[in-house]
PDB file of C-alpha atoms in Angstrom:
ATOM      1  CA  MET A 157      39.353  52.898 140.887  1.00  0.00           C
ATOM      2  CA  LEU A 158      37.638  55.186 138.408  1.00  0.00           C
ATOM      3  CA  PHE A 159      37.496  58.934 138.872  1.00  0.00           C
ATOM      4  CA  LYS A 160      34.618  61.131 137.819  1.00  0.00           C
ATOM      5  CA  PRO A 161      35.758  63.753 135.278  1.00  0.00           C
ATOM      6  CA  VAL A 162      35.836  67.250 136.724  1.00  0.00           C
ATOM      7  CA  PRO A 163      34.756  70.088 134.400  1.00  0.00           C
ATOM      8  CA  LEU A 164      37.151  72.989 133.898  1.00  0.00           C
ATOM      9  CA  LEU A 165      36.290  76.084 135.886  1.00  0.00           C
ATOM     10  CA  GLY A 166      36.972  78.355 132.949  1.00  0.00           C
ATOM     11  CA  PRO A 167      37.788  78.233 129.265  1.00  0.00           C
ATOM     12  CA  PRO A 168      41.298  76.861 128.677  1.00  0.00           C
ATOM     13  CA  ARG A 169      43.795  79.352 127.270  1.00  0.00           C
ATOM     14  CA  ILE A 170      47.278  78.704 125.976  1.00  0.00           C
ATOM     15  CA  SER A 171      48.415  81.990 127.493  1.00  0.00           C
ATOM     16  CA  THR A 172      47.702  80.731 131.017  1.00  0.00           C
ATOM     17  CA  SER A 173      50.801  78.550 130.939  1.00  0.00           C
ATOM     18  CA  LEU A 174      53.365  79.552 133.525  1.00  0.00           C
ATOM     19  CA  ALA A 175      56.434  81.609 132.743  1.00  0.00           C
ATOM     20  CA  VAL A 176      57.487  80.385 129.331  1.00  0.00           C
ATOM     21  CA  PRO A 177      61.070  81.512 128.862  1.00  0.00           C
ATOM     22  CA  SER A 178      61.879  83.900 126.044  1.00  0.00           C
ATOM     23  CA  ALA A 179      63.814  82.608 123.060  1.00  0.00           C
ATOM     24  CA  HIS A 180      66.482  85.341 123.228  1.00  0.00           C
ATOM     25  CA  HIS A 181      66.806  86.592 126.843  1.00  0.00           C
ATOM     26  CA  ASN A 182      65.765  85.500 130.341  1.00  0.00           C
ATOM     27  CA  TYR A 183      66.404  86.304 134.002  1.00  0.00           C
ATOM     28  CA  SER A 184      67.560  83.739 136.533  1.00  0.00           C
ATOM     29  CA  LEU A 185      64.852  83.854 139.205  1.00  0.00           C
ATOM     30  CA  GLY A 186      64.423  81.218 141.897  1.00  0.00           C
ATOM     31  CA  GLY A 187      66.454  78.693 139.917  1.00  0.00           C
ATOM     32  CA  GLU A 188      64.251  79.101 136.844  1.00  0.00           C
ATOM     33  CA  MET A 189      64.420  81.226 133.706  1.00  0.00           C
ATOM     34  CA  VAL A 190      61.724  83.864 133.322  1.00  0.00           C
ATOM     35  CA  ALA A 191      61.334  86.433 130.553  1.00  0.00           C
ATOM     36  CA  SER A 192      60.287  89.234 132.927  1.00  0.00           C
ATOM     37  CA  PHE A 193      59.208  89.955 136.490  1.00  0.00           C
ATOM     38  CA  ALA A 194      57.690  92.700 138.636  1.00  0.00           C
ATOM     39  CA  LEU A 195      58.461  93.026 142.340  1.00  0.00           C
ATOM     40  CA  GLY A 196      56.464  95.369 144.541  1.00  0.00           C
ATOM     41  CA  ARG A 197      54.177  98.272 143.594  1.00  0.00           C
ATOM     42  CA  ALA A 198      55.585  99.731 140.373  1.00  0.00           C
ATOM     43  CA  GLY A 199      55.929 103.491 140.526  1.00  0.00           C
ATOM     44  CA  ALA A 200      55.695 103.775 144.337  1.00  0.00           C
ATOM     45  CA  GLU A 201      57.521 106.927 145.431  1.00  0.00           C
ATOM     46  CA  ASP A 202      57.982 105.827 149.040  1.00  0.00           C
ATOM     47  CA  ASP A 203      59.114 102.199 148.851  1.00  0.00           C
ATOM     48  CA  PHE A 204      61.196  99.636 146.991  1.00  0.00           C
ATOM     49  CA  TRP A 205      60.026  98.165 143.675  1.00  0.00           C
ATOM     50  CA  LEU A 206      61.742  96.590 140.690  1.00  0.00           C
ATOM     51  CA  LEU A 207      60.733  95.730 137.136  1.00  0.00           C
ATOM     52  CA  ALA A 208      62.777  93.449 134.883  1.00  0.00           C
ATOM     53  CA  ALA A 209      61.412  93.646 131.333  1.00  0.00           C
ATOM     54  CA  GLU A 210      62.133  91.503 128.310  1.00  0.00           C
ATOM     55  CA  PRO A 211      64.618  93.454 126.188  1.00  0.00           C
ATOM     56  CA  PRO A 212      64.119  93.917 122.446  1.00  0.00           C
ATOM     57  CA  SER A 213      65.562  91.277 120.148  1.00  0.00           C
ATOM     58  CA  GLY A 214      67.147  91.338 116.730  1.00  0.00           C
ATOM     59  CA  GLU A 215      70.004  93.771 117.155  1.00  0.00           C
ATOM     60  CA  ALA A 216      73.573  93.466 118.433  1.00  0.00           C
ATOM     61  CA  GLY A 217      73.771  93.745 122.207  1.00  0.00           C
ATOM     62  CA  ALA A 218      70.007  94.087 122.620  1.00  0.00           C
ATOM     63  CA  ALA A 219      69.629  90.970 124.754  1.00  0.00           C
ATOM     64  CA  ARG A 220      70.709  92.660 127.975  1.00  0.00           C
ATOM     65  CA  ALA A 221      68.815  93.098 131.223  1.00  0.00           C
ATOM     66  CA  LEU A 222      66.316  95.941 131.185  1.00  0.00           C
ATOM     67  CA  LEU A 223      65.506  97.250 134.686  1.00  0.00           C
ATOM     68  CA  ALA A 224      63.494 100.015 136.304  1.00  0.00           C
ATOM     69  CA  GLY A 225      62.710 100.600 139.955  1.00  0.00           C
ATOM     70  CA  ARG A 226      63.188 102.471 143.175  1.00  0.00           C
ATOM     71  CA  ILE A 227      66.271 101.004 144.799  1.00  0.00           C
ATOM     72  CA  LEU A 228      66.860 100.894 148.546  1.00  0.00           C
ATOM     73  CA  ASP A 229      70.071  99.469 149.998  1.00  0.00           C
ATOM     74  CA  ALA A 230      70.695  96.629 152.473  1.00  0.00           C
ATOM     75  CA  PHE A 231      69.679  98.993 155.293  1.00  0.00           C
ATOM     76  CA  GLY A 232      66.462 100.158 153.624  1.00  0.00           C
ATOM     77  CA  ARG A 233      67.867 103.586 152.727  1.00  0.00           C
ATOM     78  CA  PRO A 234      66.945 105.172 149.373  1.00  0.00           C
ATOM     79  CA  VAL A 235      69.678 104.872 146.744  1.00  0.00           C
ATOM     80  CA  CYS A 236      68.112 105.970 143.461  1.00  0.00           C
ATOM     81  CA  VAL A 237      65.396 105.503 140.890  1.00  0.00           C
ATOM     82  CA  LEU A 238      66.296 103.463 137.819  1.00  0.00           C
ATOM     83  CA  GLU A 239      64.660 104.241 134.498  1.00  0.00           C
ATOM     84  CA  GLY A 240      65.523 101.687 131.822  1.00  0.00           C
ATOM     85  CA  ASN A 241      68.917 100.882 133.385  1.00  0.00           C
ATOM     86  CA  ARG A 242      69.761 104.570 133.866  1.00  0.00           C
ATOM     87  CA  ILE A 243      69.788 106.525 137.108  1.00  0.00           C
ATOM     88  CA  ALA A 244      67.155 109.250 137.252  1.00  0.00           C
ATOM     89  CA  PRO A 245      68.738 112.733 136.903  1.00  0.00           C
ATOM     90  CA  GLN A 246      67.791 113.840 140.419  1.00  0.00           C
ATOM     91  CA  ASP A 247      69.712 110.971 142.068  1.00  0.00           C
ATOM     92  CA  ARG A 248      73.238 112.369 142.055  1.00  0.00           C
ATOM     93  CA  GLY A 249      74.573 110.219 144.906  1.00  0.00           C
ATOM     94  CA  ALA A 250      74.551 106.963 142.940  1.00  0.00           C
ATOM     95  CA  LEU A 251      76.747 105.864 140.033  1.00  0.00           C
ATOM     96  CA  ARG A 252      76.124 103.381 137.268  1.00  0.00           C
ATOM     97  CA  GLN A 253      79.329 101.712 136.115  1.00  0.00           C
ATOM     98  CA  ASP A 254      79.560  99.596 132.983  1.00  0.00           C
ATOM     99  CA  THR A 255      81.232  96.194 133.303  1.00  0.00           C
ATOM    100  CA  PRO A 256      82.335  93.723 130.598  1.00  0.00           C
ATOM    101  CA  HIS A 257      79.044  91.813 130.867  1.00  0.00           C
ATOM    102  CA  GLY A 258      76.605  94.385 132.205  1.00  0.00           C
ATOM    103  CA  TRP A 259      76.655  97.135 134.811  1.00  0.00           C
ATOM    104  CA  ARG A 260      76.705  97.846 138.519  1.00  0.00           C
ATOM    105  CA  LEU A 261      75.040 100.415 140.743  1.00  0.00           C
ATOM    106  CA  VAL A 262      77.359 102.005 143.306  1.00  0.00           C
ATOM    107  CA  ALA A 263      76.350 104.251 146.216  1.00  0.00           C
ATOM    108  CA  GLY A 264      78.516 105.409 149.105  1.00  0.00           C
ATOM    109  CA  GLY A 265      81.434 103.468 147.667  1.00  0.00           C
ATOM    110  CA  GLN A 266      79.527 100.175 147.907  1.00  0.00           C
ATOM    111  CA  VAL A 267      78.126  98.017 145.101  1.00  0.00           C
ATOM    112  CA  VAL A 268      74.386  97.956 145.743  1.00  0.00           C
ATOM    113  CA  LEU A 269      73.250  96.051 142.660  1.00  0.00           C
ATOM    114  CA  GLU A 270      75.090  94.294 139.846  1.00  0.00           C
ATOM    115  CA  VAL A 271      73.693  92.896 136.621  1.00  0.00           C
ATOM    116  CA  GLU A 272      75.554  90.590 134.270  1.00  0.00           C
ATOM    117  CA  THR A 273      74.338  88.946 131.086  1.00  0.00           C
ATOM    118  CA  ARG A 274      75.927  85.816 129.669  1.00  0.00           C
ATOM    119  CA  PHE A 275      75.008  83.654 126.713  1.00  0.00           C
ATOM    120  CA  SER A 276      74.109  80.099 127.675  1.00  0.00           C
ATOM    121  CA  LYS A 277      74.723  77.418 125.071  1.00  0.00           C
ATOM    122  CA  ALA A 278      72.550  74.963 126.999  1.00  0.00           C
ATOM    123  CA  ALA A 279      69.583  77.349 127.085  1.00  0.00           C
ATOM    124  CA  GLY A 280      70.290  78.834 123.656  1.00  0.00           C
ATOM    125  CA  CYS A 281      69.727  82.376 124.898  1.00  0.00           C
ATOM    126  CA  ALA A 282      71.222  85.188 126.960  1.00  0.00           C
ATOM    127  CA  ILE A 283      70.628  84.969 130.717  1.00  0.00           C
ATOM    128  CA  SER A 284      70.837  87.945 133.060  1.00  0.00           C
ATOM    129  CA  TYR A 285      71.929  87.436 136.645  1.00  0.00           C
ATOM    130  CA  ILE A 286      71.126  90.094 139.248  1.00  0.00           C
ATOM    131  CA  HIS A 287      73.329  90.314 142.350  1.00  0.00           C
ATOM    132  CA  GLY A 288      72.460  92.297 145.440  1.00  0.00           C
ATOM    133  CA  LEU A 289      70.690  92.526 148.773  1.00  0.00           C
ATOM    134  CA  LEU A 290      67.885  95.070 148.753  1.00  0.00           C
ATOM    135  CA  ARG A 291      65.287  95.859 151.389  1.00  0.00           C
ATOM    136  CA  ASP A 292      62.042  97.780 151.543  1.00  0.00           C
ATOM    137  CA  LYS A 293      61.521 100.881 153.680  1.00  0.00           C
ATOM    138  CA  ARG A 294      60.614  98.725 156.697  1.00  0.00           C
ATOM    139  CA  GLY A 295      63.917  96.862 156.435  1.00  0.00           C
ATOM    140  CA  ALA A 296      62.486  93.574 155.145  1.00  0.00           C
ATOM    141  CA  VAL A 297      64.607  91.811 152.517  1.00  0.00           C
ATOM    142  CA  ARG A 298      62.873  92.023 149.154  1.00  0.00           C
ATOM    143  CA  LEU A 299      65.634  90.837 146.813  1.00  0.00           C
ATOM    144  CA  GLU A 300      68.773  88.780 147.377  1.00  0.00           C
ATOM    145  CA  SER A 301      71.105  86.711 145.249  1.00  0.00           C
ATOM    146  CA  ARG A 302      72.161  83.186 146.147  1.00  0.00           C
ATOM    147  CA  GLY A 303      74.380  80.530 144.682  1.00  0.00           C
ATOM    148  CA  GLY A 304      77.874  80.439 143.267  1.00  0.00           C
ATOM    149  CA  PRO A 305      79.350  82.963 140.862  1.00  0.00           C
ATOM    150  CA  ASP A 306      78.956  80.554 137.955  1.00  0.00           C
ATOM    151  CA  SER A 307      75.238  79.896 138.530  1.00  0.00           C
ATOM    152  CA  PRO A 308      73.700  82.548 140.797  1.00  0.00           C
ATOM    153  CA  SER A 309      69.954  82.932 141.152  1.00  0.00           C
ATOM    154  CA  LEU A 310      67.789  85.780 142.343  1.00  0.00           C
ATOM    155  CA  VAL A 311      65.404  85.237 145.254  1.00  0.00           C
ATOM    156  CA  VAL A 312      62.544  87.691 145.736  1.00  0.00           C
ATOM    157  CA  HIS A 313      60.331  88.125 148.783  1.00  0.00           C
ATOM    158  CA  GLY A 314      56.914  89.687 149.062  1.00  0.00           C
ATOM    159  CA  ARG A 315      54.413  90.336 146.314  1.00  0.00           C
ATOM    160  CA  PHE A 316      55.621  89.729 142.759  1.00  0.00           C
ATOM    161  CA  ALA A 317      54.552  88.527 139.325  1.00  0.00           C
ATOM    162  CA  TYR A 318      56.496  87.071 136.433  1.00  0.00           C
ATOM    163  CA  GLY A 319      56.106  86.074 132.796  1.00  0.00           C
ATOM    164  CA  LEU A 320      54.500  89.093 131.086  1.00  0.00           C
ATOM    165  CA  ARG A 321      52.242  87.817 128.296  1.00  0.00           C
ATOM    166  CA  PRO A 322      51.122  89.514 125.069  1.00  0.00           C
ATOM    167  CA  ASP A 323      47.768  90.460 126.644  1.00  0.00           C
ATOM    168  CA  ASP A 324      49.600  92.406 129.418  1.00  0.00           C
ATOM    169  CA  THR A 325      48.790  89.847 132.112  1.00  0.00           C
ATOM    170  CA  PHE A 326      51.373  87.765 133.952  1.00  0.00           C
ATOM    171  CA  GLY A 327      51.871  84.023 133.753  1.00  0.00           C
ATOM    172  CA  GLN A 328      52.145  83.831 137.530  1.00  0.00           C
ATOM    173  CA  ASN A 329      51.068  86.376 140.130  1.00  0.00           C
ATOM    174  CA  HIS A 330      51.928  86.177 143.810  1.00  0.00           C
ATOM    175  CA  GLY A 331      49.821  88.860 145.469  1.00  0.00           C
ATOM    176  CA  LEU A 332      49.888  91.903 143.172  1.00  0.00           C
ATOM    177  CA  THR A 333      46.486  93.492 142.562  1.00  0.00           C
ATOM    178  CA  ASP A 334      45.070  93.774 139.048  1.00  0.00           C
ATOM    179  CA  GLU A 335      45.880  97.502 139.103  1.00  0.00           C
ATOM    180  CA  GLU A 336      49.470  96.861 140.202  1.00  0.00           C
ATOM    181  CA  CYS A 337      49.912  94.268 137.459  1.00  0.00           C
ATOM    182  CA  ALA A 338      48.480  96.662 134.867  1.00  0.00           C
ATOM    183  CA  GLU A 339      50.847  99.457 135.956  1.00  0.00           C
ATOM    184  CA  ALA A 340      53.840  97.104 135.918  1.00  0.00           C
ATOM    185  CA  ALA A 341      52.903  95.874 132.431  1.00  0.00           C
ATOM    186  CA  ARG A 342      52.469  99.441 131.151  1.00  0.00           C
ATOM    187  CA  ARG A 343      55.881 100.492 132.462  1.00  0.00           C
ATOM    188  CA  MET A 344      57.585  97.351 131.137  1.00  0.00           C
ATOM    189  CA  ARG A 345      56.147  97.836 127.648  1.00  0.00           C
ATOM    190  CA  ALA A 346      57.201 101.506 127.629  1.00  0.00           C
ATOM    191  CA  MET A 347      60.705 100.582 128.783  1.00  0.00           C
ATOM    192  CA  ALA A 348      61.048  97.915 126.076  1.00  0.00           C
ATOM    193  CA  ARG A 349      59.782 100.373 123.420  1.00  0.00           C
ATOM    194  CA  ALA A 350      62.307 103.002 124.495  1.00  0.00           C
ATOM    195  CA  ALA A 351      65.126 100.433 124.382  1.00  0.00           C
ATOM    196  CA  ALA A 352      64.052  99.278 120.906  1.00  0.00           C
ATOM    197  CA  GLU A 353      64.144 102.906 119.725  1.00  0.00           C
ATOM    198  CA  GLY A 354      67.690 103.294 121.021  1.00  0.00           C
ATOM    199  CA  GLY A 355      66.881 104.863 124.369  1.00  0.00           C
ATOM    200  CA  PRO A 356      68.464 104.035 127.752  1.00  0.00           C
ATOM    201  CA  GLY A 357      70.001 100.612 128.076  1.00  0.00           C
TER     202      GLY A 357
END
């Protein structure tokens, strides 16, 4: 049976490919490797959100996770605001502790979030694994880690986008508005610039 050719709805663009992994660093998300992702409304002062940006390359130790966000715990209670892996100065109740392969966020004596980066020979790049169970202010799970300690993967729920491209759009968007994507991209670029200039990390 022959099929009638269907014209493309828009001009084809190479940049519309889905999340193409980075050559030097990726995050394990949903069993795949993605260079970056944005979860929730970046910059919201009253709810959970998280940005995972592509770290700078070309210098020793640069290929580490680069996170920003407003972190709520497994009960939906505010923990802190992260700014480029550092706790915002006003959040004195949370601690960031360095570990051999990354860092962990501790509040009330409990580990709320842990990030570890390991080099993968098979992938040829560093991969960051994020461990935790975080909820939004309504108590809905927004981020959780699954899988064994040797190959964990992050699962996100709700609106998110991943694969930030050079034109500040995302390779895949699951419900964020254009404005939310633009704000996430702006913050991710600023965070990566600060890290490249030797800022928080």
